[in-house]
């Protein structure tokens, strides 16, 4: 089973932020795809059996804040 989660992210100001978050989220267990968009301050994460809390924590560890939307 595959699921898609949409996140609202705050704190991104440049492309390096996007890359840091993309890498952090892709390292979370179960995640198969992470698309982070700077202009809309959002991300679309796909995967199987995703632990949303782990994704939010991974983003926070990079210094940003995220919520599910
Ligand atoms: Mo760009 Mo983002 O220089 O925290 S990496 S602002």
PDB file of C-alpha atoms and ligand atoms in Angstrom:
ATOM      1  CA  UNK A   1       0.000   0.000   0.000  1.00  0.00           C
ATOM      2  CA  UNK A   2       1.243   3.436  -0.892  1.00  0.00           C
ATOM      3  CA  UNK A   3       0.245   6.716   0.612  1.00  0.00           C
ATOM      4  CA  UNK A   4       0.806  10.381  -0.074  1.00  0.00           C
ATOM      5  CA  UNK A   5       1.148  12.987   2.640  1.00  0.00           C
ATOM      6  CA  UNK A   6       1.025  16.726   2.082  1.00  0.00           C
ATOM      7  CA  UNK A   7       2.958  18.951   4.418  1.00  0.00           C
ATOM      8  CA  UNK A   8       3.064  22.673   5.038  1.00  0.00           C
ATOM      9  CA  UNK A   9       6.617  23.771   5.848  1.00  0.00           C
ATOM     10  CA  UNK A  10       7.825  27.004   7.361  1.00  0.00           C
ATOM     11  CA  UNK A  11      11.354  28.375   7.405  1.00  0.00           C
ATOM     12  CA  UNK A  12      12.515  27.594   3.866  1.00  0.00           C
ATOM     13  CA  UNK A  13      14.141  30.537   2.163  1.00  0.00           C
ATOM     14  CA  UNK A  14      16.418  29.105  -0.496  1.00  0.00           C
ATOM     15  CA  UNK A  15      17.144  26.102  -2.621  1.00  0.00           C
ATOM     16  CA  UNK A  16      19.581  24.679  -0.097  1.00  0.00           C
ATOM     17  CA  UNK A  17      16.770  24.533   2.410  1.00  0.00           C
ATOM     18  CA  UNK A  18      14.768  22.555  -0.123  1.00  0.00           C
ATOM     19  CA  UNK A  19      17.615  20.129  -0.619  1.00  0.00           C
ATOM     20  CA  UNK A  20      18.248  19.679   3.108  1.00  0.00           C
ATOM     21  CA  UNK A  21      14.606  18.853   3.725  1.00  0.00           C
ATOM     22  CA  UNK A  22      14.354  16.614   0.685  1.00  0.00           C
ATOM     23  CA  UNK A  23      17.351  14.574   1.816  1.00  0.00           C
ATOM     24  CA  UNK A  24      16.185  14.360   5.421  1.00  0.00           C
ATOM     25  CA  UNK A  25      12.708  13.204   4.442  1.00  0.00           C
ATOM     26  CA  UNK A  26      13.992  10.687   1.909  1.00  0.00           C
ATOM     27  CA  UNK A  27      16.070   9.102   4.665  1.00  0.00           C
ATOM     28  CA  UNK A  28      12.985   8.332   6.724  1.00  0.00           C
ATOM     29  CA  UNK A  29      12.024   4.669   6.677  1.00  0.00           C
ATOM     30  CA  UNK A  30       9.329   3.845   4.123  1.00  0.00           C
ATOM     31  CA  UNK A  31       9.620   7.056   2.126  1.00  0.00           C
ATOM     32  CA  UNK A  32       9.957   6.462  -1.614  1.00  0.00           C
ATOM     33  CA  UNK A  33       9.607  10.023  -2.879  1.00  0.00           C
ATOM     34  CA  UNK A  34       9.811  13.522  -1.437  1.00  0.00           C
ATOM     35  CA  UNK A  35       8.967  16.597  -3.485  1.00  0.00           C
ATOM     36  CA  UNK A  36       9.626  19.831  -1.652  1.00  0.00           C
ATOM     37  CA  UNK A  37       8.433  23.103  -3.151  1.00  0.00           C
ATOM     38  CA  UNK A  38       9.903  26.396  -2.049  1.00  0.00           C
ATOM     39  CA  UNK A  39       7.346  28.687  -3.676  1.00  0.00           C
ATOM     40  CA  UNK A  40       4.360  27.072  -1.999  1.00  0.00           C
ATOM     41  CA  UNK A  41       6.139  26.144   1.252  1.00  0.00           C
ATOM     42  CA  UNK A  42       4.903  22.618   0.910  1.00  0.00           C
ATOM     43  CA  UNK A  43       5.980  19.061   0.346  1.00  0.00           C
ATOM     44  CA  UNK A  44       4.457  15.938  -1.067  1.00  0.00           C
ATOM     45  CA  UNK A  45       5.796  12.739   0.427  1.00  0.00           C
ATOM     46  CA  UNK A  46       5.071   9.285  -0.909  1.00  0.00           C
ATOM     47  CA  UNK A  47       5.833   5.941   0.553  1.00  0.00           C
ATOM     48  CA  UNK A  48       4.612   2.754   2.095  1.00  0.00           C
ATOM     49  CA  UNK A  49       3.721   2.613   5.792  1.00  0.00           C
ATOM     50  CA  UNK A  50       4.959   6.130   6.431  1.00  0.00           C
ATOM     51  CA  UNK A  51       5.324   7.272  10.022  1.00  0.00           C
ATOM     52  CA  UNK A  52       4.219  10.902   9.758  1.00  0.00           C
ATOM     53  CA  UNK A  53       5.697  11.769  13.126  1.00  0.00           C
ATOM     54  CA  UNK A  54       9.140  10.619  11.981  1.00  0.00           C
ATOM     55  CA  UNK A  55       8.921  12.835   8.929  1.00  0.00           C
ATOM     56  CA  UNK A  56       7.967  15.879  10.985  1.00  0.00           C
ATOM     57  CA  UNK A  57      10.824  15.151  13.384  1.00  0.00           C
ATOM     58  CA  UNK A  58      13.328  14.776  10.538  1.00  0.00           C
ATOM     59  CA  UNK A  59      12.310  18.189   9.216  1.00  0.00           C
ATOM     60  CA  UNK A  60      12.536  19.750  12.662  1.00  0.00           C
ATOM     61  CA  UNK A  61      16.017  18.296  13.140  1.00  0.00           C
ATOM     62  CA  UNK A  62      17.072  20.246  10.049  1.00  0.00           C
ATOM     63  CA  UNK A  63      15.783  23.426  11.674  1.00  0.00           C
ATOM     64  CA  UNK A  64      12.432  23.814   9.935  1.00  0.00           C
ATOM     65  CA  UNK A  65       8.880  23.335  11.027  1.00  0.00           C
ATOM     66  CA  UNK A  66       6.218  21.242   9.331  1.00  0.00           C
ATOM     67  CA  UNK A  67       2.619  20.255   9.777  1.00  0.00           C
ATOM     68  CA  UNK A  68       0.379  17.863   7.895  1.00  0.00           C
ATOM     69  CA  UNK A  69      -2.216  19.629   5.829  1.00  0.00           C
TER      70      UNK A  69
HETATM   71 MO1  LIG B   1      19.723  28.996   2.233  1.00  0.00          MO
HETATM   72 MO2  LIG B   1      18.099  27.734   4.074  1.00  0.00          MO
HETATM   73  O1  LIG B   1      21.420  29.889   2.342  1.00  0.00           O
HETATM   74  O2  LIG B   1      18.068  27.528   5.974  1.00  0.00           O
HETATM   75  S1  LIG B   1      19.923  26.976   3.300  1.00  0.00           S
HETATM   76  S2  LIG B   1      18.447  29.894   3.748  1.00  0.00           S
END
